[in-house]
PDB file of C-alpha atoms in Angstrom:
ATOM      1  CA  LEU A 198      75.132 112.020 109.185  1.00 43.00           C
ATOM      2  CA  GLY A 199      77.439 109.068 108.599  1.00 51.00           C
ATOM      3  CA  ASP A 200      75.028 106.491 110.007  1.00 59.00           C
ATOM      4  CA  MET A 201      73.718 103.584 107.996  1.00 55.00           C
ATOM      5  CA  LEU A 202      70.032 103.580 107.247  1.00 56.00           C
ATOM      6  CA  SER A 203      68.302 100.394 108.166  1.00 57.00           C
ATOM      7  CA  GLY A 204      64.770  99.241 108.182  1.00 60.00           C
ATOM      8  CA  ARG A 205      62.563  96.346 107.279  1.00 64.00           C
ATOM      9  CA  SER A 206      62.978  96.903 103.555  1.00 64.00           C
ATOM     10  CA  PHE A 207      66.487  98.430 103.478  1.00 62.00           C
ATOM     11  CA  ASP A 208      69.466  96.565 104.930  1.00 64.00           C
ATOM     12  CA  LEU A 209      73.193  96.246 104.295  1.00 64.00           C
ATOM     13  CA  GLN A 210      72.652  94.081 101.201  1.00 65.00           C
ATOM     14  CA  ASP A 211      70.402  96.733  99.665  1.00 63.00           C
ATOM     15  CA  ALA A 212      72.909  99.445 100.535  1.00 63.00           C
ATOM     16  CA  MET A 213      75.732  97.552  98.830  1.00 64.00           C
ATOM     17  CA  SER A 214      73.558  97.043  95.753  1.00 63.00           C
ATOM     18  CA  ALA A 215      72.863 100.767  95.622  1.00 59.00           C
ATOM     19  CA  ILE A 216      76.507 101.615  94.861  1.00 59.00           C
ATOM     20  CA  GLU A 217      76.794 102.887  91.329  1.00 54.00           C
ATOM     21  CA  ILE A 218      78.671 100.409  89.160  1.00 54.00           C
ATOM     22  CA  MET A 219      81.761 101.803  87.401  1.00 52.00           C
ATOM     23  CA  ASP A 220      81.837 104.855  89.669  1.00 53.00           C
ATOM     24  CA  PRO A 221      85.548 105.859  89.634  1.00 52.00           C
ATOM     25  CA  GLN A 222      85.434 106.655  93.347  1.00 51.00           C
ATOM     26  CA  MET A 223      84.271 103.119  94.112  1.00 53.00           C
ATOM     27  CA  ASP A 224      86.362 101.227  91.544  1.00 54.00           C
ATOM     28  CA  THR A 225      90.048 101.470  92.468  1.00 54.00           C
ATOM     29  CA  GLY A 226      91.050  99.666  89.284  1.00 53.00           C
ATOM     30  CA  MET A 227      89.703 102.428  87.068  1.00 51.00           C
ATOM     31  CA  GLN A 228      92.024 105.125  85.850  1.00 55.00           C
ATOM     32  CA  LYS A 229      90.790 108.596  86.691  1.00 59.00           C
ATOM     33  CA  GLU A 230      90.694 111.067  83.816  1.00 64.00           C
ATOM     34  CA  PRO A 231      93.253 113.825  84.459  1.00 62.00           C
ATOM     35  CA  ALA A 232      92.057 117.411  84.619  1.00 67.00           C
ATOM     36  CA  ALA A 233      92.942 119.602  81.635  1.00 67.00           C
ATOM     37  CA  ASP A 234      95.201 121.827  83.754  1.00 70.00           C
ATOM     38  CA  GLU A 235      96.848 118.884  85.554  1.00 67.00           C
ATOM     39  CA  PRO A 236     100.466 118.200  84.513  1.00 65.00           C
ATOM     40  CA  GLN A 237     100.917 114.918  82.639  1.00 66.00           C
ATOM     41  CA  VAL A 238     104.649 114.457  83.284  1.00 71.00           C
ATOM     42  CA  PRO A 239     105.484 111.827  85.926  1.00 66.00           C
ATOM     43  CA  PRO A 240     108.158 112.704  88.480  1.00 72.00           C
ATOM     44  CA  VAL A 241     111.752 112.008  87.501  1.00 77.00           C
ATOM     45  CA  PRO A 242     112.971 108.731  89.035  1.00 76.00           C
ATOM     46  CA  PRO A 243     115.832 108.991  91.527  1.00 79.00           C
ATOM     47  CA  GLY A 244     119.264 108.771  89.936  1.00 82.00           C
ATOM     48  CA  ALA A 245     122.353 106.957  91.158  1.00 85.00           C
ATOM     49  CA  ASP A 246     123.233 109.986  93.318  1.00 87.00           C
ATOM     50  CA  ALA A 247     119.900 110.050  95.214  1.00 83.00           C
ATOM     51  CA  PRO A 248     120.261 111.229  98.829  1.00 87.00           C
ATOM     52  CA  THR A 249     120.268 108.459 101.425  1.00 86.00           C
ATOM     53  CA  GLN A 250     117.360 110.081 103.299  1.00 90.00           C
ATOM     54  CA  LEU A 251     115.178 109.958 100.168  1.00 87.00           C
ATOM     55  CA  VAL A 252     116.000 106.296  99.538  1.00 87.00           C
ATOM     56  CA  ILE A 253     115.301 105.324 103.161  1.00 90.00           C
ATOM     57  CA  GLY A 254     112.005 107.234 103.064  1.00 90.00           C
ATOM     58  CA  LEU A 255     110.959 105.523  99.832  1.00 88.00           C
ATOM     59  CA  LEU A 256     111.919 102.081 101.149  1.00 90.00           C
ATOM     60  CA  ASP A 257     109.864 102.747 104.279  1.00 92.00           C
ATOM     61  CA  GLU A 258     106.873 103.823 102.182  1.00 90.00           C
ATOM     62  CA  ILE A 259     107.212 100.718  99.995  1.00 90.00           C
ATOM     63  CA  MET A 260     107.314  98.414 103.030  1.00 91.00           C
ATOM     64  CA  CYS A 261     104.213 100.082 104.503  1.00 90.00           C
ATOM     65  CA  ALA A 262     102.418  99.780 101.166  1.00 89.00           C
ATOM     66  CA  GLU A 263     103.391  96.114 100.864  1.00 89.00           C
ATOM     67  CA  HIS A 264     102.004  95.464 104.339  1.00 88.00           C
ATOM     68  CA  GLY A 265      98.800  97.263 103.329  1.00 86.00           C
ATOM     69  CA  HIS A 266      98.411  94.946 100.348  1.00 83.00           C
ATOM     70  CA  TYR A 267      98.871  91.870 102.526  1.00 82.00           C
ATOM     71  CA  SER A 268      96.176  93.328 104.797  1.00 81.00           C
ATOM     72  CA  GLY A 269      93.604  93.330 101.996  1.00 78.00           C
ATOM     73  CA  LEU A 270      94.049  96.584 100.066  1.00 81.00           C
ATOM     74  CA  THR A 271      94.406  96.497  96.281  1.00 80.00           C
ATOM     75  CA  LEU A 272      97.610  97.079  94.306  1.00 81.00           C
ATOM     76  CA  PRO A 273      96.593 100.576  93.116  1.00 80.00           C
ATOM     77  CA  GLN A 274      95.919 101.538  96.739  1.00 82.00           C
ATOM     78  CA  THR A 275      99.256 100.208  97.966  1.00 85.00           C
ATOM     79  CA  ILE A 276     102.588  99.765  96.173  1.00 84.00           C
ATOM     80  CA  TYR A 277     101.424 101.299  92.904  1.00 81.00           C
ATOM     81  CA  ARG A 278     100.781 104.594  94.707  1.00 82.00           C
ATOM     82  CA  VAL A 279     104.553 104.975  94.518  1.00 80.00           C
ATOM     83  CA  GLU A 280     105.078 106.528  91.070  1.00 79.00           C
ATOM     84  CA  TRP A 281     108.387 104.774  90.406  1.00 80.00           C
ATOM     85  CA  MET A 282     106.899 101.324  90.923  1.00 83.00           C
ATOM     86  CA  HIS A 283     105.277 101.698  87.485  1.00 81.00           C
ATOM     87  CA  ASN A 284     108.709 102.134  85.853  1.00 81.00           C
ATOM     88  CA  ALA A 285     111.078 100.478  88.306  1.00 84.00           C
ATOM     89  CA  ARG A 286     113.560  99.653  85.540  1.00 85.00           C
ATOM     90  CA  ASP A 287     114.083 103.394  84.917  1.00 84.00           C
ATOM     91  CA  VAL A 288     115.207 104.120  88.485  1.00 86.00           C
ATOM     92  CA  GLY A 289     118.930 104.894  88.347  1.00 88.00           C
ATOM     93  CA  HIS A 290     119.628 104.154  92.021  1.00 88.00           C
ATOM     94  CA  LEU A 291     120.486 100.426  92.008  1.00 89.00           C
ATOM     95  CA  PRO A 292     119.528  99.600  95.628  1.00 91.00           C
ATOM     96  CA  LEU A 293     116.158 101.323  95.191  1.00 90.00           C
ATOM     97  CA  ARG A 294     115.537  99.728  91.773  1.00 90.00           C
ATOM     98  CA  SER A 295     116.332  96.258  93.102  1.00 92.00           C
ATOM     99  CA  ALA A 296     114.104  96.840  96.150  1.00 91.00           C
ATOM    100  CA  LEU A 297     111.193  97.932  93.935  1.00 91.00           C
ATOM    101  CA  ILE A 298     111.478  94.875  91.708  1.00 91.00           C
ATOM    102  CA  ALA A 299     112.059  92.512  94.655  1.00 93.00           C
ATOM    103  CA  THR A 300     108.948  93.867  96.388  1.00 91.00           C
ATOM    104  CA  SER A 301     106.899  93.276  93.250  1.00 88.00           C
ATOM    105  CA  ARG A 302     108.225  89.742  92.959  1.00 90.00           C
ATOM    106  CA  ALA A 303     107.461  89.039  96.639  1.00 89.00           C
ATOM    107  CA  MET A 304     103.911  90.225  96.075  1.00 86.00           C
ATOM    108  CA  ILE A 305     103.407  88.023  93.011  1.00 85.00           C
ATOM    109  CA  ALA A 306     104.824  85.021  94.918  1.00 86.00           C
ATOM    110  CA  THR A 307     102.391  85.677  97.766  1.00 84.00           C
ATOM    111  CA  ARG A 308      99.524  86.122  95.302  1.00 83.00           C
ATOM    112  CA  THR A 309     100.372  82.807  93.644  1.00 83.00           C
ATOM    113  CA  LEU A 310     100.472  80.953  96.970  1.00 84.00           C
ATOM    114  CA  VAL A 311      97.212  82.453  98.201  1.00 82.00           C
ATOM    115  CA  LEU A 312      95.306  81.841  94.968  1.00 79.00           C
ATOM    116  CA  ARG A 313      96.648  78.318  94.408  1.00 81.00           C
ATOM    117  CA  GLY A 314      95.895  77.354  97.981  1.00 79.00           C
ATOM    118  CA  ASP A 315      92.431  78.918  97.711  1.00 76.00           C
ATOM    119  CA  ILE A 316      92.866  80.227 101.238  1.00 70.00           C
ATOM    120  CA  HIS A 317      91.406  83.706 100.895  1.00 66.00           C
ATOM    121  CA  GLU A 318      88.137  85.553 100.962  1.00 67.00           C
ATOM    122  CA  GLU A 319      87.566  88.541  98.686  1.00 63.00           C
ATOM    123  CA  GLU A 320      87.367  90.951 101.618  1.00 60.00           C
ATOM    124  CA  ASP A 321      90.580  89.594 103.182  1.00 67.00           C
ATOM    125  CA  TYR A 322      92.945  89.586 100.204  1.00 68.00           C
ATOM    126  CA  SER A 323      92.725  91.291  96.831  1.00 69.00           C
ATOM    127  CA  GLY A 324      94.320  89.042  94.220  1.00 69.00           C
ATOM    128  CA  SER A 325      93.437  91.340  91.335  1.00 70.00           C
ATOM    129  CA  MET A 326      96.467  92.811  89.601  1.00 72.00           C
ATOM    130  CA  SER A 327      94.365  95.530  87.928  1.00 70.00           C
ATOM    131  CA  GLY A 328      96.444  95.137  84.771  1.00 72.00           C
ATOM    132  CA  LEU A 329      99.632  96.249  86.551  1.00 73.00           C
ATOM    133  CA  SER A 330     103.053  94.707  85.948  1.00 76.00           C
ATOM    134  CA  LEU A 331     104.689  92.884  88.830  1.00 78.00           C
ATOM    135  CA  TYR A 332     107.938  92.332  86.909  1.00 81.00           C
ATOM    136  CA  ASP A 333     107.426  88.579  86.683  1.00 77.00           C
ATOM    137  CA  ASP A 334     109.588  88.635  83.535  1.00 84.00           C
ATOM    138  CA  VAL A 335     112.681  89.223  85.715  1.00 86.00           C
ATOM    139  CA  SER A 336     114.236  85.831  86.435  1.00 87.00           C
ATOM    140  CA  ASP A 337     115.104  84.748  89.961  1.00 88.00           C
ATOM    141  CA  GLN A 338     118.782  84.600  88.987  1.00 92.00           C
ATOM    142  CA  ASN A 339     118.765  88.155  87.604  1.00 92.00           C
ATOM    143  CA  LEU A 340     116.945  89.461  90.664  1.00 91.00           C
ATOM    144  CA  THR A 341     119.349  87.708  93.036  1.00 92.00           C
ATOM    145  CA  ALA A 342     122.335  89.109  91.124  1.00 95.00           C
ATOM    146  CA  MET A 343     120.797  92.591  91.200  1.00 92.00           C
ATOM    147  CA  LEU A 344     120.197  92.363  94.963  1.00 93.00           C
ATOM    148  CA  HIS A 345     123.780  91.155  95.592  1.00 95.00           C
ATOM    149  CA  GLU A 346     125.161  94.002  93.474  1.00 94.00           C
ATOM    150  CA  ALA A 347     122.992  96.503  95.373  1.00 92.00           C
ATOM    151  CA  GLU A 348     124.201  95.055  98.684  1.00 92.00           C
ATOM    152  CA  GLU A 349     127.843  95.377  97.610  1.00 93.00           C
ATOM    153  CA  LEU A 350     127.217  98.972  96.524  1.00 90.00           C
ATOM    154  CA  CYS A 351     125.665  99.791  99.913  1.00 87.00           C
ATOM    155  CA  ILE A 352     128.574  98.169 101.778  1.00 89.00           C
ATOM    156  CA  ALA A 353     131.098 100.115  99.688  1.00 87.00           C
ATOM    157  CA  SER A 354     129.366 103.461 100.372  1.00 78.00           C
TER     158      SER A 354
END
């Protein structure tokens, strides 16, 4: 159990070809159909009064997810596991909102550099965005202003 079958007529290439195409378990870009009894309401984003422990925990999770993406995992497996990344603009806590958007922008900058430089292999870096928004419509000036405002808010607290 758990061992790869091999033989003269069945090798790794044959095993990879045997994977069912469009199988939701194998295609991380596919959206899984929710069960009928599964709630459809996403969690409420943290407000301006979010506890510091929650914000620190979320920032830690975001940093770990970002590192996972740079290590070769796809966006849906990494930062877009965090529910609020899908609607970062709705997060009421300014430092968290600015961190979410800044992380997305850092990832799109890295993606651009890697793809333009053609310095990646498919198994090393996943450049696919899977149709997800990385907030590239937020200008550098607006993001910098948002980060400075978040920093001032943190200093004042």
